[in-house]
Amino acid sequence: QKLQQERARLEGIIEGTNVGTWEWNVQTGEAVYNERWAQILGYTLEEISPVSIQTWLRFAHPDDLKTSGELLERHFKGDLDAYDFESRMKHRDGHWVWVLDRGKVISWTEDGKPRMMMGTHQDITARKRAEEDLIESNRRLEATTAQANRMAIEAGIANRAKSEFLANMSHEIRTPMNGVMGMLRLLTETPLNSEQRHFAETAKGSAD
């Protein structure tokens, strides 16, 4: 009765956490999955039965198998206390779901090889999509910032060019105009008839 109560308690905890569970005999390849494990992939457990380690391999993303295998070997050798990997699994509808795959060897053979391993599958697709959206937003922000910096640099160059142009133009105009105004002043001090004086004073006024 105590065993039944403990099993019911554990089943309640597992159901409450909404995670898939798996048990794997590393030596024989036999495996046991719960209903939630299948639901994450859009199936019922009955639809994917009978199950084995090949079931997991069939749904796993090919690009993730190498890293997954390396992590398992490191765990088997004792380099890692547990197996922990974020992998992609093929959903029934054809898209990929992200799963946090965690597990640990709980028993070993007499010659030190892993025998039984148990773990969980947790659907983290929503979290991964949020991370991808954040990365894309940051990428766009960085691109916008870089463009703004380029525009600011270009605006600074343009302003410097404008200032230099105006300074040069001011110098180029002021120098000869001083000569024009000086000559007109001298001209008005010479004997002129009324028409000539009118012309000279008009030119001097314009120059001023």
GROMACS .gro file of C-alpha atoms in nm:
model
  208
    1GLN     CA    1   0.000   0.000   0.000
    2LYS     CA    2   0.288   0.238   0.081
    3LEU     CA    3   0.445   0.161  -0.256
    4GLN     CA    4   0.117   0.233  -0.430
    5GLN     CA    5   0.081   0.560  -0.240
    6GLU     CA    6   0.436   0.663  -0.327
    7ARG     CA    7   0.383   0.573  -0.690
    8ALA     CA    8   0.059   0.774  -0.700
    9ARG     CA    9   0.238   1.070  -0.540
   10LEU     CA   10   0.519   1.058  -0.796
   11GLU     CA   11   0.272   1.025  -1.082
   12GLY     CA   12   0.089   1.331  -0.949
   13ILE     CA   13   0.412   1.530  -0.935
   14ILE     CA   14   0.505   1.427  -1.290
   15GLU     CA   15   0.159   1.516  -1.419
   16GLY     CA   16   0.175   1.850  -1.239
   17THR     CA   17   0.509   1.940  -1.397
   18ASN     CA   18   0.371   1.850  -1.742
   19VAL     CA   19   0.691   1.674  -1.852
   20GLY     CA   20   0.746   1.360  -2.049
   21THR     CA   21   0.940   1.081  -1.880
   22TRP     CA   22   1.163   0.813  -2.025
   23GLU     CA   23   1.344   0.505  -1.903
   24TRP     CA   24   1.620   0.352  -2.114
   25ASN     CA   25   1.808   0.025  -2.083
   26VAL     CA   26   2.135   0.138  -2.235
   27GLN     CA   27   2.252  -0.219  -2.291
   28THR     CA   28   1.944  -0.356  -2.466
   29GLY     CA   29   1.792  -0.039  -2.615
   30GLU     CA   30   1.457  -0.106  -2.447
   31ALA     CA   31   1.272   0.210  -2.347
   32VAL     CA   32   0.960   0.319  -2.164
   33TYR     CA   33   0.790   0.656  -2.228
   34ASN     CA   34   0.490   0.810  -2.059
   35GLU     CA   35   0.187   0.958  -2.236
   36ARG     CA   36   0.314   1.315  -2.209
   37TRP     CA   37   0.636   1.219  -2.394
   38ALA     CA   38   0.423   1.123  -2.693
   39GLN     CA   39   0.189   1.422  -2.658
   40ILE     CA   40   0.479   1.667  -2.694
   41LEU     CA   41   0.525   1.526  -3.045
   42GLY     CA   42   0.153   1.530  -3.124
   43TYR     CA   43   0.090   1.155  -3.076
   44THR     CA   44  -0.066   0.924  -2.826
   45LEU     CA   45   0.158   0.667  -2.665
   46GLU     CA   46  -0.040   0.393  -2.834
   47GLU     CA   47   0.029   0.542  -3.177
   48ILE     CA   48   0.407   0.524  -3.137
   49SER     CA   49   0.417   0.188  -2.957
   50PRO     CA   50   0.608  -0.037  -2.939
   51VAL     CA   51   0.884   0.198  -2.827
   52SER     CA   52   1.259   0.168  -2.792
   53ILE     CA   53   1.564   0.393  -2.818
   54GLN     CA   54   1.501   0.382  -3.194
   55THR     CA   55   1.177   0.572  -3.133
   56TRP     CA   56   1.374   0.862  -2.992
   57LEU     CA   57   1.626   0.843  -3.277
   58ARG     CA   58   1.343   0.845  -3.531
   59PHE     CA   59   1.201   1.175  -3.401
   60ALA     CA   60   1.528   1.350  -3.307
   61HIS     CA   61   1.674   1.616  -3.535
   62PRO     CA   62   1.971   1.467  -3.726
   63ASP     CA   63   2.188   1.772  -3.656
   64ASP     CA   64   2.145   1.724  -3.279
   65LEU     CA   65   2.245   1.358  -3.262
   66LYS     CA   66   2.621   1.418  -3.265
   67THR     CA   67   2.615   1.661  -2.971
   68SER     CA   68   2.366   1.445  -2.785
   69GLY     CA   69   2.586   1.139  -2.829
   70GLU     CA   70   2.893   1.327  -2.707
   71LEU     CA   71   2.711   1.445  -2.394
   72LEU     CA   72   2.587   1.093  -2.321
   73GLU     CA   73   2.940   0.952  -2.352
   74ARG     CA   74   3.075   1.219  -2.117
   75HIS     CA   75   2.803   1.130  -1.867
   76PHE     CA   76   2.879   0.758  -1.899
   77LYS     CA   77   3.248   0.830  -1.833
   78GLY     CA   78   3.168   1.037  -1.526
   79ASP     CA   79   3.274   1.371  -1.674
   80LEU     CA   80   2.918   1.501  -1.637
   81ASP     CA   81   2.699   1.438  -1.336
   82ALA     CA   82   2.392   1.424  -1.559
   83TYR     CA   83   2.286   1.440  -1.924
   84ASP     CA   84   2.133   1.778  -2.008
   85PHE     CA   85   2.062   1.888  -2.364
   86GLU     CA   86   1.824   2.114  -2.557
   87SER     CA   87   1.728   1.927  -2.872
   88ARG     CA   88   1.473   1.937  -3.152
   89MET     CA   89   1.209   1.669  -3.209
   90LYS     CA   90   0.985   1.621  -3.512
   91HIS     CA   91   0.621   1.697  -3.441
   92ARG     CA   92   0.343   1.505  -3.607
   93ASP     CA   93   0.245   1.820  -3.801
   94GLY     CA   94   0.593   1.839  -3.953
   95HIS     CA   95   0.745   2.126  -3.753
   96TRP     CA   96   1.023   2.096  -3.495
   97VAL     CA   97   0.960   2.130  -3.123
   98TRP     CA   98   1.234   2.215  -2.876
   99VAL     CA   99   1.274   1.976  -2.585
  100LEU     CA  100   1.488   2.004  -2.273
  101ASP     CA  101   1.617   1.647  -2.241
  102ARG     CA  102   1.753   1.556  -1.897
  103GLY     CA  103   1.857   1.223  -1.757
  104LYS     CA  104   2.093   1.024  -1.540
  105VAL     CA  105   2.224   0.669  -1.516
  106ILE     CA  106   2.075   0.505  -1.207
  107SER     CA  107   2.234   0.159  -1.231
  108TRP     CA  108   2.550   0.010  -1.375
  109THR     CA  109   2.662  -0.334  -1.489
  110GLU     CA  110   2.921  -0.528  -1.289
  111ASP     CA  111   3.192  -0.424  -1.534
  112GLY     CA  112   3.106  -0.053  -1.493
  113LYS     CA  113   2.889   0.004  -1.799
  114PRO     CA  114   2.566   0.208  -1.781
  115ARG     CA  115   2.257  -0.010  -1.749
  116MET     CA  116   1.944   0.188  -1.668
  117MET     CA  117   1.901   0.558  -1.735
  118MET     CA  118   1.598   0.770  -1.652
  119GLY     CA  119   1.502   1.122  -1.744
  120THR     CA  120   1.249   1.378  -1.858
  121HIS     CA  121   1.143   1.565  -2.170
  122GLN     CA  122   1.016   1.919  -2.121
  123ASP     CA  123   0.863   2.119  -2.406
  124ILE     CA  124   1.057   2.450  -2.425
  125THR     CA  125   0.945   2.555  -2.773
  126ALA     CA  126   0.780   2.877  -2.652
  127ARG     CA  127   1.094   2.978  -2.463
  128LYS     CA  128   1.320   2.906  -2.761
  129ARG     CA  129   1.097   3.108  -2.993
  130ALA     CA  130   1.106   3.398  -2.747
  131GLU     CA  131   1.487   3.372  -2.739
  132GLU     CA  132   1.501   3.367  -3.120
  133ASP     CA  133   1.270   3.671  -3.137
  134LEU     CA  134   1.492   3.853  -2.887
  135ILE     CA  135   1.804   3.768  -3.087
  136GLU     CA  136   1.638   3.894  -3.407
  137SER     CA  137   1.524   4.213  -3.230
  138ASN     CA  138   1.879   4.270  -3.103
  139ARG     CA  139   2.014   4.209  -3.453
  140ARG     CA  140   1.775   4.466  -3.600
  141LEU     CA  141   1.859   4.711  -3.320
  142GLU     CA  142   2.231   4.667  -3.384
  143ALA     CA  143   2.178   4.723  -3.757
  144THR     CA  144   1.969   5.035  -3.689
  145THR     CA  145   2.228   5.166  -3.443
  146ALA     CA  146   2.508   5.104  -3.693
  147GLN     CA  147   2.312   5.287  -3.963
  148ALA     CA  148   2.245   5.578  -3.726
  149ASN     CA  149   2.616   5.592  -3.641
  150ARG     CA  150   2.704   5.596  -4.009
  151MET     CA  151   2.453   5.872  -4.071
  152ALA     CA  152   2.591   6.071  -3.777
  153ILE     CA  153   2.945   6.033  -3.911
  154GLU     CA  154   2.830   6.135  -4.258
  155ALA     CA  155   2.640   6.432  -4.112
  156GLY     CA  156   2.951   6.535  -3.918
  157ILE     CA  157   3.163   6.514  -4.233
  158ALA     CA  158   2.900   6.713  -4.423
  159ASN     CA  159   2.889   6.980  -4.151
  160ARG     CA  160   3.268   7.009  -4.148
  161ALA     CA  161   3.270   7.035  -4.528
  162LYS     CA  162   2.999   7.300  -4.512
  163SER     CA  163   3.192   7.497  -4.249
  164GLU     CA  164   3.513   7.472  -4.448
  165PHE     CA  165   3.330   7.577  -4.765
  166LEU     CA  166   3.175   7.878  -4.594
  167ALA     CA  167   3.509   7.977  -4.439
  168ASN     CA  168   3.681   7.951  -4.775
  169MET     CA  169   3.404   8.140  -4.952
  170SER     CA  170   3.412   8.413  -4.686
  171HIS     CA  171   3.785   8.451  -4.732
  172GLU     CA  172   3.767   8.439  -5.112
  173ILE     CA  173   3.493   8.705  -5.118
  174ARG     CA  174   3.620   8.932  -4.839
  175THR     CA  175   3.974   8.973  -4.972
  176PRO     CA  176   3.887   9.108  -5.319
  177MET     CA  177   3.588   9.305  -5.183
  178ASN     CA  178   3.824   9.498  -4.954
  179GLY     CA  179   4.019   9.592  -5.264
  180VAL     CA  180   3.703   9.693  -5.451
  181MET     CA  181   3.578   9.906  -5.162
  182GLY     CA  182   3.918  10.072  -5.120
  183MET     CA  183   3.940  10.159  -5.485
  184LEU     CA  184   3.584  10.296  -5.490
  185ARG     CA  185   3.658  10.514  -5.191
  186LEU     CA  186   3.967  10.651  -5.364
  187LEU     CA  187   3.767  10.697  -5.684
  188THR     CA  188   3.501  10.907  -5.510
  189GLU     CA  189   3.776  11.136  -5.378
  190THR     CA  190   3.887  11.224  -5.731
  191PRO     CA  191   3.729  11.491  -5.956
  192LEU     CA  192   3.416  11.333  -6.111
  193ASN     CA  193   3.120  11.470  -6.296
  194SER     CA  194   2.777  11.410  -6.144
  195GLU     CA  195   2.701  11.099  -6.351
  196GLN     CA  196   3.038  10.939  -6.274
  197ARG     CA  197   3.001  11.018  -5.903
  198HIS     CA  198   2.653  10.859  -5.903
  199PHE     CA  199   2.792  10.544  -6.059
  200ALA     CA  200   3.086  10.530  -5.816
  201GLU     CA  201   2.874  10.591  -5.505
  202THR     CA  202   2.617  10.330  -5.619
  203ALA     CA  203   2.895  10.075  -5.665
  204LYS     CA  204   3.043  10.163  -5.323
  205GLY     CA  205   2.703  10.126  -5.157
  206SER     CA  206   2.655   9.785  -5.314
  207ALA     CA  207   3.003   9.683  -5.203
  208ASP     CA  208   2.932   9.800  -4.847
   0.00000   0.00000   0.00000
